[in-house]
Amino acid sequence: MISTDNIRNGVNVDQLVGTIEAVQGNPELAKFEFRAKTDWIEGGHCRTSAKGFYGVCQEDETRQETFTMEADHPEVLLGKDKAPTPAEIVLHGLGSCLTGALMYHAAAHGIDIECMETKLEGNCDLHGFLGLDPNVRKGFEGINVTFKVKSDATEEQLLELAKFSPVYDIVTNPTPVSINFAK
Amino acid sequence: MISTDNIRNGVNVDQLVGTIEAVQGNPELAKFEFRAKTDWIEGGHCRTSAKGFYGVCQEDETRQETFTMEADHPEVLLGKDKAPTPAEIVLHGLGSCLTGALMYHAAAHGIDIECMETKLEGNCDLHGFLGLDPNVRKGFEGINVTFKVKSDATEEQLLELAKFSPVYDIVTNPTPVSINFAK
């Protein structure tokens, strides 16, 4: 029997179209909540775990694995260099989200992507983090992203598709963060 | 021989004070560039590597390991659930950065932290990512962070220290992202 799955860029286009139609029929299906728990180990070394999430009107029961991710700092930033820095983790989140968004939306538009790699650079000035100059921001002053994509689509088209990325939105626009203390 | 290292919360306070003094003496030391490279695997599955970075006026030569990090999506989001989502990766970056910032600045202020864990929740509505409603944002509508900290310091003090976090700044304030294509 021949498979009739409509796969483009590794994305199941039938399932993607089905998801869009389902959300159009019931807007509540589109609400997702992602969660993580970060445990402090020592200094700037942490371990985060992520498993449960909410989506399509229910708590997820399909994910089997609890994903763990670590963060640390190199020696020059007073760490033991056991894991990437939070700054590099943000670049990873941005790079993978831009890539995923481009692939999903390209698939929906019938655009084939042969291969893709993305370089990311984020610049910061420690005067901000160290509290030495209130006019210097603590985070990245800016992020440079360079796409290397093999596709028949134009760069303008690909850029437009990538910008559907949720993490691109989180980084480029203000996202409210509310911090509370557990009693 | 008794060690005279001044360690608080796992942070070498003498080295931290030395870093601050060095930066005050030569502002160029404070400029850092972090880098990552994201390779597309298939669909929304990527692998990012991070090793080299620039800081204290030179290319780093101390880091031995190339850190690799993956991202994927659960089945309900058309992935194979091989790794956390970019959304969860951002929560990891934020949780570990808030924790590290709190620890470093607490150490500098002579505040002991006995233990700390952080829960993070990020909410989003797929109408944004799917392009179904231009008024719905693509990223998180908001992130809720809950600290559980054992310390003699007040919650107000701890919150003030955590907000030195670079990733907190990146998420809550607009960070310019420039995207180009490699020739």
Tab-separated table of C-alpha atoms in Angstrom:
chain	number	residue	atom	x	y	z
A	1	MET	CA	0.000	0.000	0.000
A	2	ILE	CA	1.338	3.384	-0.965
A	3	SER	CA	1.482	5.997	1.794
A	4	THR	CA	-0.642	9.017	0.996
A	5	ASP	CA	0.872	11.213	3.710
A	6	ASN	CA	1.640	14.646	2.350
A	7	ILE	CA	5.069	15.409	3.873
A	8	ARG	CA	7.086	18.515	2.992
A	9	ASN	CA	10.268	19.631	4.823
A	10	GLY	CA	9.536	16.822	7.312
A	11	VAL	CA	6.205	18.482	8.151
A	12	ASN	CA	2.947	16.562	7.709
A	13	VAL	CA	1.019	19.111	5.652
A	14	ASP	CA	-2.322	17.280	6.002
A	15	GLN	CA	-1.966	17.350	9.780
A	16	LEU	CA	-0.968	21.035	9.632
A	17	VAL	CA	-4.020	21.923	7.517
A	18	GLY	CA	-6.169	19.800	9.852
A	19	THR	CA	-4.803	21.731	12.854
A	20	ILE	CA	-5.610	25.070	11.228
A	21	GLU	CA	-9.156	23.914	10.402
A	22	ALA	CA	-9.664	22.528	13.898
A	23	VAL	CA	-8.537	25.832	15.482
A	24	GLN	CA	-10.851	27.755	13.153
A	25	GLY	CA	-13.716	25.528	14.347
A	26	ASN	CA	-12.838	25.809	18.055
A	27	PRO	CA	-10.565	28.702	19.086
A	28	GLU	CA	-10.004	27.156	22.547
A	29	LEU	CA	-7.859	24.427	20.933
A	30	ALA	CA	-5.188	27.075	20.217
A	31	LYS	CA	-4.430	27.873	23.857
A	32	PHE	CA	-1.158	26.383	25.070
A	33	GLU	CA	0.762	26.629	28.327
A	34	PHE	CA	4.394	25.505	28.459
A	35	ARG	CA	6.155	24.941	31.770
A	36	ALA	CA	9.611	24.420	33.193
A	37	LYS	CA	11.203	24.083	36.611
A	38	THR	CA	14.718	25.378	37.248
A	39	ASP	CA	16.697	23.970	40.177
A	40	TRP	CA	19.723	25.855	41.442
A	41	ILE	CA	22.839	23.694	41.824
A	42	GLU	CA	25.542	26.227	42.818
A	43	GLY	CA	26.752	29.649	41.688
A	44	GLY	CA	25.432	30.172	38.176
A	45	HIS	CA	24.885	26.439	37.519
A	46	CYS	CA	21.254	25.285	37.157
A	47	ARG	CA	19.267	22.332	35.871
A	48	THR	CA	15.844	22.791	34.273
A	49	SER	CA	13.266	20.063	33.679
A	50	ALA	CA	10.267	20.235	31.337
A	51	LYS	CA	7.548	17.663	30.741
A	52	GLY	CA	3.895	18.594	31.231
A	53	PHE	CA	2.151	21.177	29.079
A	54	TYR	CA	-1.425	22.172	28.303
A	55	GLY	CA	-2.812	22.359	24.784
A	56	VAL	CA	-5.793	21.400	22.576
A	57	CYS	CA	-8.070	21.748	25.624
A	58	GLN	CA	-6.256	19.207	27.770
A	59	GLU	CA	-3.176	18.337	29.794
A	60	ASP	CA	-0.768	16.503	27.509
A	61	GLU	CA	-0.473	12.773	28.166
A	62	THR	CA	1.618	11.821	25.133
A	63	ARG	CA	5.063	13.004	26.234
A	64	GLN	CA	6.940	10.164	27.893
A	65	GLU	CA	10.251	11.833	28.661
A	66	THR	CA	11.116	14.605	31.117
A	67	PHE	CA	13.622	16.776	29.257
A	68	THR	CA	16.474	18.164	31.340
A	69	MET	CA	18.634	21.106	30.301
A	70	GLU	CA	21.566	22.659	32.134
A	71	ALA	CA	23.057	26.123	32.250
A	72	ASP	CA	26.400	27.301	33.638
A	73	HIS	CA	29.011	29.974	32.967
A	74	PRO	CA	32.591	29.804	31.710
A	75	GLU	CA	35.472	30.402	34.132
A	76	VAL	CA	35.893	34.023	33.062
A	77	LEU	CA	32.285	34.531	34.225
A	78	LEU	CA	32.964	32.735	37.514
A	79	GLY	CA	31.439	29.376	36.572
A	80	LYS	CA	32.755	25.878	35.975
A	81	ASP	CA	31.717	25.756	32.292
A	82	LYS	CA	29.636	22.596	32.686
A	83	ALA	CA	26.902	23.762	30.291
A	84	PRO	CA	26.071	26.627	27.916
A	85	THR	CA	25.297	30.069	29.313
A	86	PRO	CA	21.717	31.376	29.482
A	87	ALA	CA	22.736	33.786	26.692
A	88	GLU	CA	23.649	30.861	24.402
A	89	ILE	CA	20.465	29.055	25.425
A	90	VAL	CA	18.419	32.040	24.220
A	91	LEU	CA	20.301	31.939	20.885
A	92	HIS	CA	19.442	28.214	20.650
A	93	GLY	CA	15.771	28.942	21.379
A	94	LEU	CA	15.723	31.695	18.757
A	95	GLY	CA	17.632	29.725	16.097
A	96	SER	CA	15.510	26.599	16.441
A	97	CYS	CA	12.253	28.571	16.558
A	98	LEU	CA	13.071	30.642	13.447
A	99	THR	CA	13.992	27.392	11.661
A	100	GLY	CA	10.847	25.552	12.760
A	101	ALA	CA	8.587	28.476	11.842
A	102	LEU	CA	10.178	28.743	8.411
A	103	MET	CA	9.778	24.976	7.801
A	104	TYR	CA	6.127	24.786	8.901
A	105	HIS	CA	5.034	27.852	6.952
A	106	ALA	CA	7.101	26.862	3.906
A	107	ALA	CA	5.400	23.453	3.973
A	108	ALA	CA	1.977	25.112	4.144
A	109	HIS	CA	2.888	27.266	1.127
A	110	GLY	CA	4.251	24.347	-0.919
A	111	ILE	CA	7.850	25.563	-0.648
A	112	ASP	CA	10.572	22.908	-0.419
A	113	ILE	CA	13.629	23.543	1.752
A	114	GLU	CA	16.630	21.402	0.929
A	115	CYS	CA	18.864	22.353	3.839
A	116	MET	CA	19.291	25.172	6.332
A	117	GLU	CA	21.782	26.294	8.951
A	118	THR	CA	21.692	29.429	11.055
A	119	LYS	CA	24.465	31.344	12.784
A	120	LEU	CA	23.562	33.581	15.714
A	121	GLU	CA	25.644	36.195	17.529
A	122	GLY	CA	24.521	38.199	20.553
A	123	ASN	CA	26.507	41.131	21.928
A	124	CYS	CA	26.383	42.427	25.465
A	125	ASP	CA	28.290	44.783	27.735
A	126	LEU	CA	28.759	43.617	31.343
A	127	HIS	CA	28.444	47.191	32.625
A	128	GLY	CA	24.694	46.482	32.587
A	129	PHE	CA	24.695	43.158	34.439
A	130	LEU	CA	27.287	44.334	36.956
A	131	GLY	CA	25.216	47.424	37.765
A	132	LEU	CA	28.080	49.758	36.795
A	133	ASP	CA	26.120	51.839	34.282
A	134	PRO	CA	22.308	52.175	34.332
A	135	ASN	CA	22.363	53.346	30.714
A	136	VAL	CA	23.815	50.034	29.482
A	137	ARG	CA	21.251	47.283	29.081
A	138	LYS	CA	21.772	43.991	30.901
A	139	GLY	CA	20.793	41.761	27.990
A	140	PHE	CA	21.917	41.628	24.385
A	141	GLU	CA	22.293	44.994	22.688
A	142	GLY	CA	21.380	43.156	19.509
A	143	ILE	CA	21.374	39.741	17.866
A	144	ASN	CA	22.707	39.027	14.377
A	145	VAL	CA	21.213	36.022	12.626
A	146	THR	CA	22.586	34.609	9.357
A	147	PHE	CA	20.529	32.067	7.448
A	148	LYS	CA	22.082	29.691	4.937
A	149	VAL	CA	19.126	28.138	3.112
A	150	LYS	CA	18.916	26.013	-0.012
A	151	SER	CA	15.497	26.586	-1.588
A	152	ASP	CA	13.863	27.924	-4.739
A	153	ALA	CA	12.015	30.555	-2.692
A	154	THR	CA	13.274	34.130	-2.526
A	155	GLU	CA	15.029	35.500	0.546
A	156	GLU	CA	12.090	37.875	1.092
A	157	GLN	CA	9.641	34.969	1.147
A	158	LEU	CA	11.789	32.931	3.547
A	159	LEU	CA	12.260	35.886	5.885
A	160	GLU	CA	8.525	36.498	6.015
A	161	LEU	CA	7.894	32.840	6.911
A	162	ALA	CA	10.607	32.743	9.604
A	163	LYS	CA	9.109	35.789	11.320
A	164	PHE	CA	6.106	33.714	12.380
A	165	SER	CA	8.514	32.388	15.041
A	166	PRO	CA	7.122	32.766	18.593
A	167	VAL	CA	10.621	33.204	20.077
A	168	TYR	CA	11.415	35.928	17.515
A	169	ASP	CA	8.314	37.707	18.827
A	170	ILE	CA	9.318	37.120	22.483
A	171	VAL	CA	12.805	38.558	21.887
A	172	THR	CA	11.967	41.495	19.621
A	173	ASN	CA	8.838	42.653	21.478
A	174	PRO	CA	8.240	43.163	25.214
A	175	THR	CA	6.874	40.054	26.924
A	176	PRO	CA	5.400	40.631	30.398
A	177	VAL	CA	7.096	38.535	33.108
A	178	SER	CA	5.445	38.395	36.520
A	179	ILE	CA	7.621	37.133	39.382
A	180	ASN	CA	6.087	35.894	42.633
A	181	PHE	CA	7.309	33.992	45.666
A	182	ALA	CA	5.910	30.634	46.759
A	183	LYS	CA	4.569	30.723	50.305
B	1	MET	CA	46.861	25.162	54.589
B	2	ILE	CA	43.471	26.777	55.008
B	3	SER	CA	41.814	28.114	51.838
B	4	THR	CA	41.188	31.822	51.983
B	5	ASP	CA	38.807	31.829	49.037
B	6	ASN	CA	35.755	33.899	49.823
B	7	ILE	CA	32.919	31.731	48.424
B	8	ARG	CA	29.239	32.584	48.894
B	9	ASN	CA	26.354	30.773	47.141
B	10	GLY	CA	29.021	28.941	45.136
B	11	VAL	CA	30.263	32.282	43.781
B	12	ASN	CA	33.891	33.358	44.301
B	13	VAL	CA	33.284	36.824	45.749
B	14	ASP	CA	36.944	37.873	45.493
B	15	GLN	CA	36.930	37.019	41.786
B	16	LEU	CA	33.605	38.862	41.356
B	17	VAL	CA	34.963	41.997	43.055
B	18	GLY	CA	38.144	41.647	40.972
B	19	THR	CA	36.043	41.474	37.786
B	20	ILE	CA	34.134	44.620	38.740
B	21	GLU	CA	37.376	46.488	39.492
B	22	ALA	CA	38.971	45.287	36.254
B	23	VAL	CA	35.972	46.474	34.208
B	24	GLN	CA	36.058	49.837	35.979
B	25	GLY	CA	39.731	50.120	34.982
B	26	ASN	CA	39.206	49.033	31.360
B	27	PRO	CA	35.633	49.238	29.999
B	28	GLU	CA	36.589	47.164	26.918
B	29	LEU	CA	36.887	44.064	29.141
B	30	ALA	CA	33.096	44.111	29.587
B	31	LYS	CA	32.261	43.483	25.927
B	32	PHE	CA	31.113	39.931	25.228
B	33	GLU	CA	29.828	38.164	22.144
B	34	PHE	CA	28.071	34.813	22.468
B	35	ARG	CA	27.483	32.593	19.443
B	36	ALA	CA	25.521	29.554	18.394
B	37	LYS	CA	24.887	27.585	15.212
B	38	THR	CA	21.555	25.882	14.616
B	39	ASP	CA	21.371	23.007	12.147
B	40	TRP	CA	18.010	21.933	10.797
B	41	ILE	CA	17.351	18.178	11.026
B	42	GLU	CA	13.731	17.832	9.814
B	43	GLY	CA	10.389	19.515	10.398
B	44	GLY	CA	10.701	21.427	13.685
B	45	HIS	CA	13.672	19.370	14.913
B	46	CYS	CA	17.020	21.208	15.213
B	47	ARG	CA	20.400	20.815	16.853
B	48	THR	CA	22.372	23.829	18.080
B	49	SER	CA	26.053	23.882	18.961
B	50	ALA	CA	27.875	26.545	21.003
B	51	LYS	CA	31.574	26.794	21.839
B	52	GLY	CA	33.506	29.941	20.938
B	53	PHE	CA	32.763	33.321	22.458
B	54	TYR	CA	34.509	36.668	22.777
B	55	GLY	CA	35.091	38.402	26.115
B	56	VAL	CA	37.695	40.255	28.208
B	57	CYS	CA	39.279	41.551	24.984
B	58	GLN	CA	39.973	38.142	23.455
B	59	GLU	CA	38.574	35.008	21.852
B	60	ASP	CA	37.999	32.451	24.604
B	61	GLU	CA	40.460	29.569	24.654
B	62	THR	CA	39.432	27.961	27.943
B	63	ARG	CA	36.264	26.152	26.895
B	64	GLN	CA	37.059	22.591	25.920
B	65	GLU	CA	33.613	21.266	25.119
B	66	THR	CA	31.232	22.112	22.280
B	67	PHE	CA	27.808	22.153	23.895
B	68	THR	CA	24.973	20.730	21.819
B	69	MET	CA	21.310	21.393	22.473
B	70	GLU	CA	18.273	20.077	20.631
B	71	ALA	CA	14.785	21.372	20.025
B	72	ASP	CA	11.715	19.584	18.699
B	73	HIS	CA	7.933	19.688	19.079
B	74	PRO	CA	5.424	17.261	20.596
B	75	GLU	CA	3.171	15.212	18.317
B	76	VAL	CA	0.235	17.568	18.767
B	77	LEU	CA	2.491	20.265	17.280
B	78	LEU	CA	3.516	17.958	14.416
B	79	GLY	CA	6.904	16.937	15.838
B	80	LYS	CA	8.410	13.707	17.131
B	81	ASP	CA	8.946	15.000	20.678
B	82	LYS	CA	12.670	14.239	20.697
B	83	ALA	CA	13.608	17.382	22.635
B	84	PRO	CA	12.001	20.349	24.405
B	85	THR	CA	10.215	23.023	22.367
B	86	PRO	CA	11.815	26.429	21.701
B	87	ALA	CA	9.185	27.837	24.104
B	88	GLU	CA	10.449	25.594	26.927
B	89	ILE	CA	14.044	26.420	25.998
B	90	VAL	CA	13.289	30.121	26.507
B	91	LEU	CA	11.781	29.316	29.927
B	92	HIS	CA	15.005	27.413	30.760
B	93	GLY	CA	17.124	30.365	29.666
B	94	LEU	CA	15.021	32.752	31.739
B	95	GLY	CA	14.865	30.537	34.843
B	96	SER	CA	18.579	29.817	34.897
B	97	CYS	CA	19.500	33.452	34.192
B	98	LEU	CA	17.241	34.850	36.942
B	99	THR	CA	18.746	32.291	39.325
B	100	GLY	CA	22.346	33.050	38.357
B	101	ALA	CA	21.809	36.823	38.581
B	102	LEU	CA	20.231	36.471	42.022
B	103	MET	CA	23.124	34.293	43.238
B	104	TYR	CA	25.914	36.544	41.928
B	105	HIS	CA	24.372	39.757	43.215
B	106	ALA	CA	23.403	38.157	46.548
B	107	ALA	CA	27.018	37.002	46.955
B	108	ALA	CA	28.262	40.530	46.240
B	109	HIS	CA	25.872	41.878	48.902
B	110	GLY	CA	26.823	39.286	51.533
B	111	ILE	CA	23.450	37.519	51.297
B	112	ASP	CA	23.433	33.728	51.740
B	113	ILE	CA	20.993	31.634	49.702
B	114	GLU	CA	20.343	28.181	51.123
B	115	CYS	CA	18.298	26.757	48.252
B	116	MET	CA	16.200	27.947	45.356
B	117	GLU	CA	13.843	26.496	42.767
B	118	THR	CA	11.843	28.329	40.145
B	119	LYS	CA	8.666	27.386	38.314
B	120	LEU	CA	7.930	29.039	34.979
B	121	GLU	CA	4.763	29.049	32.889
B	122	GLY	CA	4.360	30.675	29.493
B	123	ASN	CA	0.989	31.039	27.764
B	124	CYS	CA	0.411	31.383	24.057
B	125	ASP	CA	-2.418	31.251	21.558
B	126	LEU	CA	-1.657	29.485	18.252
B	127	HIS	CA	-3.861	31.931	16.344
B	128	GLY	CA	-0.728	34.099	16.252
B	129	PHE	CA	1.759	31.496	14.998
B	130	LEU	CA	-0.719	30.023	12.513
B	131	GLY	CA	-1.380	33.462	11.026
B	132	LEU	CA	-5.123	33.216	11.777
B	133	ASP	CA	-5.404	36.469	13.738
B	134	PRO	CA	-2.952	39.376	13.329
B	135	ASN	CA	-4.102	40.784	16.694
B	136	VAL	CA	-2.860	37.707	18.590
B	137	ARG	CA	0.855	37.694	19.267
B	138	LYS	CA	2.964	34.765	18.103
B	139	GLY	CA	5.008	34.438	21.288
B	140	PHE	CA	4.044	34.186	24.931
B	141	GLU	CA	1.263	36.539	26.032
B	142	GLY	CA	2.982	36.477	29.398
B	143	ILE	CA	5.293	34.422	31.607
B	144	ASN	CA	4.592	33.612	35.262
B	145	VAL	CA	7.646	32.914	37.406
B	146	THR	CA	7.431	31.562	40.956
B	147	PHE	CA	10.544	31.603	43.131
B	148	LYS	CA	10.933	29.312	46.137
B	149	VAL	CA	13.980	30.659	47.975
B	150	LYS	CA	15.401	29.895	51.421
B	151	SER	CA	17.286	32.982	52.614
B	152	ASP	CA	17.245	35.604	55.364
B	153	ALA	CA	16.854	38.351	52.748
B	154	THR	CA	13.453	39.896	52.053
B	155	GLU	CA	11.472	39.065	48.909
B	156	GLU	CA	11.893	42.673	47.760
B	157	GLN	CA	15.690	42.393	48.028
B	158	LEU	CA	15.792	39.070	46.181
B	159	LEU	CA	13.537	40.347	43.401
B	160	GLU	CA	15.743	43.392	42.906
B	161	LEU	CA	18.846	41.156	42.600
B	162	ALA	CA	17.200	38.710	40.173
B	163	LYS	CA	16.219	41.558	37.863
B	164	PHE	CA	19.879	42.066	36.938
B	165	SER	CA	19.322	38.987	34.734
B	166	PRO	CA	20.301	39.594	31.083
B	167	VAL	CA	17.641	37.163	29.803
B	168	TYR	CA	14.964	38.915	31.895
B	169	ASP	CA	15.977	42.092	30.070
B	170	ILE	CA	15.962	40.347	26.657
B	171	VAL	CA	12.452	38.971	27.244
B	172	THR	CA	10.782	41.977	28.890
B	173	ASN	CA	12.308	44.651	26.635
B	174	PRO	CA	12.642	44.773	22.845
B	175	THR	CA	15.918	43.292	21.600
B	176	PRO	CA	16.826	44.126	17.977
B	177	VAL	CA	17.302	41.012	15.819
B	178	SER	CA	18.816	41.471	12.368
B	179	ILE	CA	18.394	38.579	9.936
B	180	ASN	CA	20.588	38.231	6.865
B	181	PHE	CA	21.279	35.538	4.302
B	182	ALA	CA	24.721	34.032	3.714
B	183	LYS	CA	25.873	34.408	0.141
